[in-house]
Short mmCIF file of C-alpha atoms in Angstrom, two decimals:
data_model
loop_
_atom_site.label_atom_id
_atom_site.label_comp_id
_atom_site.label_asym_id
_atom_site.label_seq_id
_atom_site.Cartn_x
_atom_site.Cartn_y
_atom_site.Cartn_z
CA MET Z 280 165.48 36.39 140.03
CA LYS Z 281 167.85 34.78 137.52
CA TYR Z 282 170.09 33.28 140.24
CA LEU Z 283 167.05 32.14 142.24
CA THR Z 284 165.80 30.25 139.16
CA ILE Z 285 169.21 28.63 138.64
CA CYS Z 286 169.40 27.57 142.32
CA SER Z 287 165.87 26.16 142.12
CA LEU Z 288 166.77 24.13 139.02
CA CYS Z 289 169.90 22.75 140.74
CA VAL Z 290 167.88 21.71 143.81
CA LEU Z 291 165.26 20.13 141.54
CA CYS Z 292 167.97 18.16 139.71
CA PHE Z 293 169.35 16.83 143.02
CA LEU Z 294 165.86 15.83 144.21
CA LEU Z 295 164.86 14.25 140.87
CA PRO Z 296 165.88 10.63 141.80
CA PHE Z 297 163.24 10.67 144.56
CA PHE Z 298 160.50 11.17 141.94
CA ALA Z 299 161.93 9.53 138.80
CA GLY Z 300 162.33 5.85 138.05
CA ALA Z 301 165.65 4.01 137.76
CA TYR Z 302 165.52 4.07 133.94
CA LEU Z 303 165.15 7.86 133.73
CA VAL Z 304 167.92 8.35 136.33
CA HIS Z 305 170.24 6.15 134.24
CA VAL Z 306 169.37 8.05 131.04
CA LEU Z 307 169.99 11.43 132.69
CA THR Z 308 173.31 10.20 134.08
CA SER Z 309 174.46 9.25 130.56
CA ILE Z 310 173.20 12.56 129.13
CA MET Z 311 175.17 14.53 131.75
CA ILE Z 312 178.39 12.69 130.87
CA PHE Z 313 177.96 13.53 127.19
CA LEU Z 314 176.87 17.09 128.12
CA SER Z 315 180.17 17.62 129.96
CA LEU Z 316 182.13 16.23 127.00
CA SER Z 317 180.18 18.51 124.66
CA LEU Z 318 180.93 21.58 126.81
CA SER Z 319 184.63 20.70 127.01
CA TRP Z 320 184.79 20.38 123.20
CA ASP Z 321 183.03 23.73 122.79
CA MET Z 322 185.43 25.44 125.25
CA MET Z 323 188.36 24.39 123.05
CA LEU Z 324 186.47 25.43 119.92
CA ARG Z 325 186.07 28.97 121.33
CA THR Z 326 189.82 29.42 120.77
CA GLY Z 327 189.34 28.66 117.06
CA GLN Z 328 191.05 25.26 117.33
CA LEU Z 329 189.02 22.23 116.22
CA SER Z 330 190.00 19.34 118.47
CA PHE Z 331 189.11 15.71 117.74
CA GLY Z 332 190.89 14.40 120.83
CA ILE Z 333 187.81 13.93 123.05
CA ALA Z 334 187.64 10.13 122.72
CA GLY Z 335 191.39 9.85 123.33
CA PHE Z 336 191.43 11.70 126.64
CA PHE Z 337 188.10 10.14 127.65
CA GLY Z 338 189.59 6.66 127.20
CA LEU Z 339 192.83 7.71 128.87
CA GLY Z 340 190.92 8.85 131.95
CA ALA Z 341 188.86 5.66 131.99
CA TYR Z 342 191.97 3.47 131.98
CA ALA Z 343 193.78 5.64 134.54
CA SER Z 344 190.83 5.36 136.94
CA ILE Z 345 190.42 1.58 136.61
CA ILE Z 346 194.19 0.95 136.94
CA ALA Z 347 194.38 3.28 139.98
CA VAL Z 348 191.63 1.34 141.75
CA ASP Z 349 192.62 -2.18 140.65
CA ASP Z 350 196.42 -2.01 140.84
CA PHE Z 351 197.09 0.72 143.40
CA SER Z 352 194.03 0.38 145.68
CA VAL Z 353 193.04 4.02 145.21
CA HIS Z 354 189.51 4.88 146.39
CA PRO Z 355 187.10 5.01 143.38
CA LEU Z 356 186.19 8.63 144.12
CA MET Z 357 189.83 9.66 144.36
CA SER Z 358 190.58 7.77 141.12
CA ILE Z 359 188.41 10.30 139.24
CA PHE Z 360 190.75 13.10 140.34
CA VAL Z 361 193.75 10.90 139.52
CA ALA Z 362 192.34 10.37 136.01
CA ALA Z 363 191.73 14.11 135.51
CA ILE Z 364 195.27 14.98 136.64
CA PHE Z 365 196.76 12.20 134.49
CA ALA Z 366 194.87 13.41 131.39
CA ALA Z 367 195.91 17.00 132.16
CA LEU Z 368 199.60 16.03 132.44
CA ILE Z 369 199.49 14.09 129.15
CA ALA Z 370 197.74 17.08 127.52
CA LEU Z 371 200.37 19.41 128.96
CA GLY Z 372 203.17 17.35 127.42
CA LEU Z 373 201.43 16.91 124.06
CA GLY Z 374 200.25 20.52 124.02
CA TRP Z 375 203.81 21.83 123.68
CA ILE Z 376 203.93 20.03 120.32
CA VAL Z 377 200.42 19.91 118.83
CA LEU Z 378 199.42 23.49 119.79
CA ARG Z 379 202.09 24.79 117.42
CA LEU Z 380 199.90 23.41 114.63
CA ARG Z 381 196.84 25.20 113.31
CA GLU Z 382 193.51 24.45 111.60
CA ILE Z 383 193.31 21.09 109.77
CA TYR Z 384 196.81 20.02 110.90
CA PHE Z 385 195.84 20.42 114.57
CA ALA Z 386 192.50 18.65 113.97
CA ILE Z 387 194.09 15.64 112.25
CA THR Z 388 196.80 15.34 114.91
CA THR Z 389 194.27 15.32 117.75
CA LEU Z 390 192.14 12.81 115.81
CA ALA Z 391 195.08 10.42 115.81
CA LEU Z 392 195.46 10.61 119.60
CA SER Z 393 192.69 8.11 120.35
CA SER Z 394 194.26 5.57 117.97
CA VAL Z 395 197.68 6.08 119.54
CA PHE Z 396 196.31 5.69 123.08
CA MET Z 397 194.36 2.60 121.97
CA ILE Z 398 197.54 0.99 120.63
CA PHE Z 399 199.24 1.59 123.97
CA ALA Z 400 196.24 0.10 125.79
CA ARG Z 401 196.35 -3.01 123.62
CA ASN Z 402 200.08 -3.57 123.94
CA LEU Z 403 200.65 -2.80 127.63
CA SER Z 404 198.86 -6.02 128.59
CA ASP Z 405 200.31 -6.33 132.10
CA LEU Z 406 198.94 -2.90 133.03
CA THR Z 407 195.83 -2.49 130.87
CA GLY Z 408 194.70 -6.07 130.30
CA GLY Z 409 195.42 -5.81 126.56
CA SER Z 410 192.59 -6.49 124.12
CA ALA Z 411 190.48 -8.15 126.83
CA GLY Z 412 190.46 -5.02 128.99
CA LYS Z 413 190.11 -4.79 132.78
CA VAL Z 414 187.15 -5.47 135.04
CA LEU Z 415 186.63 -4.18 138.60
CA TYR Z 416 185.10 -6.29 141.34
CA GLU Z 417 182.22 -3.79 141.65
CA SER Z 418 181.21 -0.43 140.23
CA ILE Z 419 181.33 2.81 142.21
CA PHE Z 420 178.97 3.06 145.25
CA GLY Z 421 178.30 -0.66 144.82
CA GLY Z 422 176.29 0.11 141.66
CA ASP Z 423 173.84 2.46 143.42
CA PRO Z 424 172.35 4.48 140.47
CA ILE Z 425 171.14 7.37 142.66
CA LYS Z 426 174.53 8.03 144.28
CA THR Z 427 176.17 7.73 140.85
CA TYR Z 428 173.63 10.24 139.49
CA TRP Z 429 174.45 12.72 142.27
CA LEU Z 430 178.18 12.32 141.67
CA VAL Z 431 177.85 12.87 137.90
CA LEU Z 432 175.49 15.81 138.50
CA SER Z 433 177.98 17.46 140.89
CA ILE Z 434 180.85 17.19 138.41
CA THR Z 435 178.61 18.33 135.55
CA LEU Z 436 177.68 21.46 137.52
CA ILE Z 437 181.40 22.14 138.06
CA VAL Z 438 181.96 21.81 134.28
CA ILE Z 439 179.06 24.19 133.59
CA LEU Z 440 180.47 26.67 136.11
CA THR Z 441 183.91 26.41 134.45
CA SER Z 442 182.36 27.11 131.05
CA GLU Z 443 180.56 30.15 132.47
CA LEU Z 444 183.83 31.43 133.97
CA PHE Z 445 185.28 31.19 130.48
CA GLU Z 446 182.44 33.42 129.30
CA ARG Z 447 182.59 35.97 132.11
CA THR Z 448 186.30 36.52 132.77
CA ARG Z 449 189.21 37.99 130.82
CA ILE Z 450 189.84 34.50 129.41
CA HIS Z 451 186.78 35.04 127.21
CA PHE Z 452 188.31 38.15 125.60
CA ALA Z 453 191.67 36.44 125.11
CA ILE Z 454 190.36 33.27 123.44
CA SER Z 455 187.78 35.21 121.37
CA SER Z 456 190.54 37.49 120.05
CA ILE Z 457 192.66 34.42 119.20
CA ARG Z 458 189.71 32.90 117.32
CA ASN Z 459 188.86 36.09 115.43
CA ASP Z 460 192.37 37.18 114.41
CA GLU Z 461 195.45 35.56 115.90
CA ILE Z 462 197.90 38.15 114.54
CA THR Z 463 195.90 41.07 115.94
CA ALA Z 464 195.58 39.30 119.29
CA LYS Z 465 199.34 38.79 119.40
CA CYS Z 466 199.94 42.47 118.55
CA CYS Z 467 197.61 43.42 121.43
CA GLY Z 468 199.76 41.50 123.89
CA VAL Z 469 197.72 38.31 124.22
CA ASN Z 470 199.97 35.35 125.04
CA ILE Z 471 198.41 32.99 122.49
CA PHE Z 472 200.31 29.83 123.36
CA LYS Z 473 199.66 30.24 127.10
CA TYR Z 474 195.91 30.54 126.64
CA LEU Z 475 195.72 27.71 124.10
CA LEU Z 476 197.69 25.45 126.44
CA LEU Z 477 195.51 26.43 129.41
CA VAL Z 478 192.28 25.59 127.56
CA PHE Z 479 193.71 22.38 126.06
CA VAL Z 480 194.88 21.08 129.45
CA LEU Z 481 191.68 22.06 131.25
CA THR Z 482 189.34 20.53 128.66
CA SER Z 483 191.46 17.35 128.53
CA ALA Z 484 191.21 17.06 132.33
CA ILE Z 485 187.41 17.32 132.08
CA GLN Z 486 187.35 14.62 129.39
CA GLY Z 487 189.60 12.40 131.51
CA ALA Z 488 187.35 12.87 134.55
CA MET Z 489 184.24 11.99 132.54
CA GLY Z 490 186.01 8.88 131.20
CA ALA Z 491 186.78 7.89 134.79
CA LEU Z 492 183.15 8.39 135.82
CA TYR Z 493 181.97 6.28 132.90
CA ALA Z 494 184.47 3.50 133.66
CA GLN Z 495 183.63 3.48 137.38
CA GLN Z 496 179.91 3.35 136.55
CA TYR Z 497 180.32 0.21 134.42
CA ALA Z 498 183.47 -1.13 136.21
CA PHE Z 499 184.98 -2.07 132.86
CA VAL Z 500 187.39 -0.80 130.21
CA GLU Z 501 188.25 -2.32 126.86
CA PRO Z 502 190.17 -0.66 123.98
CA GLU Z 503 187.46 -0.77 121.29
CA SER Z 504 184.57 0.54 123.40
CA THR Z 505 186.53 2.89 125.69
CA PHE Z 506 188.16 4.77 122.78
CA SER Z 507 185.01 4.53 120.65
CA ALA Z 508 184.25 7.30 118.14
CA ASN Z 509 180.87 7.72 119.87
CA PHE Z 510 182.66 9.73 122.56
CA LEU Z 511 183.80 12.13 119.85
CA LEU Z 512 180.86 12.29 117.43
CA LEU Z 513 178.00 12.53 119.95
CA PRO Z 514 179.45 15.43 122.00
CA MET Z 515 180.29 17.33 118.80
CA SER Z 516 176.77 16.75 117.44
CA MET Z 517 175.23 17.95 120.69
CA ALA Z 518 177.23 21.20 120.59
CA LEU Z 519 176.41 21.79 116.91
CA VAL Z 520 172.69 21.14 117.39
CA GLY Z 521 172.46 23.25 120.55
CA GLY Z 522 174.71 26.09 119.37
CA ILE Z 523 178.48 26.54 119.65
CA TYR Z 524 180.48 29.25 121.49
CA SER Z 525 178.15 29.22 124.50
CA THR Z 526 177.34 27.28 127.65
CA ILE Z 527 173.59 27.02 127.12
CA GLY Z 528 173.92 25.73 123.53
CA PRO Z 529 175.68 22.41 124.33
CA ILE Z 530 173.32 21.93 127.32
CA MET Z 531 170.27 22.31 125.06
CA GLY Z 532 171.86 20.09 122.41
CA ALA Z 533 172.70 17.36 124.92
CA LEU Z 534 169.17 17.33 126.33
CA ALA Z 535 167.54 17.40 122.87
CA LEU Z 536 169.72 14.72 121.25
CA GLY Z 537 170.10 12.64 124.42
CA LEU Z 538 166.36 12.35 125.03
CA ALA Z 539 165.62 11.92 121.30
CA SER Z 540 168.21 9.16 121.09
CA GLU Z 541 166.70 7.23 124.00
CA TYR Z 542 163.19 7.57 122.57
CA LEU Z 543 164.28 6.49 119.09
CA LYS Z 544 166.06 3.43 120.54
CA LEU Z 545 162.70 2.31 121.94
CA VAL Z 546 160.65 2.84 118.77
CA MET Z 547 163.36 2.00 116.22
CA PRO Z 548 166.04 -0.21 117.87
CA TYR Z 549 168.13 -0.77 114.74
CA GLY Z 550 167.48 2.41 112.82
CA HIS Z 551 167.54 5.19 115.37
CA LEU Z 552 170.96 6.41 114.21
CA ILE Z 553 169.48 7.22 110.77
CA ILE Z 554 166.88 9.54 112.32
CA TYR Z 555 169.58 10.88 114.60
CA GLY Z 556 171.64 11.79 111.51
CA PHE Z 557 168.66 13.48 109.85
CA ILE Z 558 168.13 15.64 112.95
CA LEU Z 559 171.76 16.72 112.79
CA ILE Z 560 171.66 17.49 109.04
CA PHE Z 561 168.36 19.38 109.38
CA THR Z 562 169.73 21.48 112.24
CA ILE Z 563 172.95 22.35 110.40
CA MET Z 564 171.07 23.25 107.17
CA PHE Z 565 168.22 25.28 108.64
CA MET Z 566 169.63 26.40 112.01
CA PRO Z 567 173.37 26.92 111.40
CA LYS Z 568 173.72 28.65 114.79
CA GLY Z 569 171.95 25.80 116.56
CA ILE Z 570 168.83 25.86 118.69
CA TYR Z 571 170.12 28.43 121.18
CA GLY Z 572 171.61 30.73 118.51
CA THR Z 573 168.35 30.64 116.51
CA ILE Z 574 166.28 31.54 119.58
CA VAL Z 575 168.63 34.43 120.45
CA ASN Z 576 168.47 35.75 116.87
CA ARG Z 577 164.66 35.62 116.89
CA PHE Z 578 164.49 37.72 120.07
CA LYS Z 579 167.04 40.22 118.71
CA SER Z 580 165.09 40.67 115.45
CA ARG Z 581 161.91 41.68 117.29
#
């Protein structure tokens, strides 16, 4: 029954563009991109490492995709895989250094990545277009919002499946033991560095792929907007509001904050971020385990 419900929801999501208007399809496409970023951040958090590198790898993937299409005539669809592999390789190289750091030192180092990547993007003018950025002749699928929606939905489902595999395989026990007590995990034979590197590379690849999707959707990259802090703060907020250390939590958070954000933009164009902040503060103060964690606790207490 559970799997039948999941399959029905997936089919409904694929059929949604036939019943929904263009505006709703565009909103849902944006929400799914942030949902995938939120899940990737939460997957890294399950190891106990707080990463602030989302915006950096997102921007890196966006630039890799646009350059692949514009300078090397790679097909736009293939450029998304190119961007994911490029982000993964950069993460693999950086991971050997930054994953030897812990707690606040790791967090600060990953926070600096977006600034470092942005500096490279600004200064490599011949390749990246410098401060002006790069523009493609046309966006992916010729700007067809329905085909773009289906593409983003397909990749989002892969990200959700990956997150569930993290929860249902031996990886879950390894990264949970690292988060709970690293010394005990090491004594039990868990190869800590291998698992941290695996999760760091995989989540960076997801962030790179989502950056490529975003860039191909708008056919444009520019240092300030592509490496914007929005691609760090919004995914983190969605995971915190929905509930961390789970797959369902970030999904619920992305839907709740994504839809609330769009509604607030309509009723309060210049002040919606204030209400957005209040929602986040209220959730953290009164539902520290997020929406999903609170619901689970309520059912357990009965």
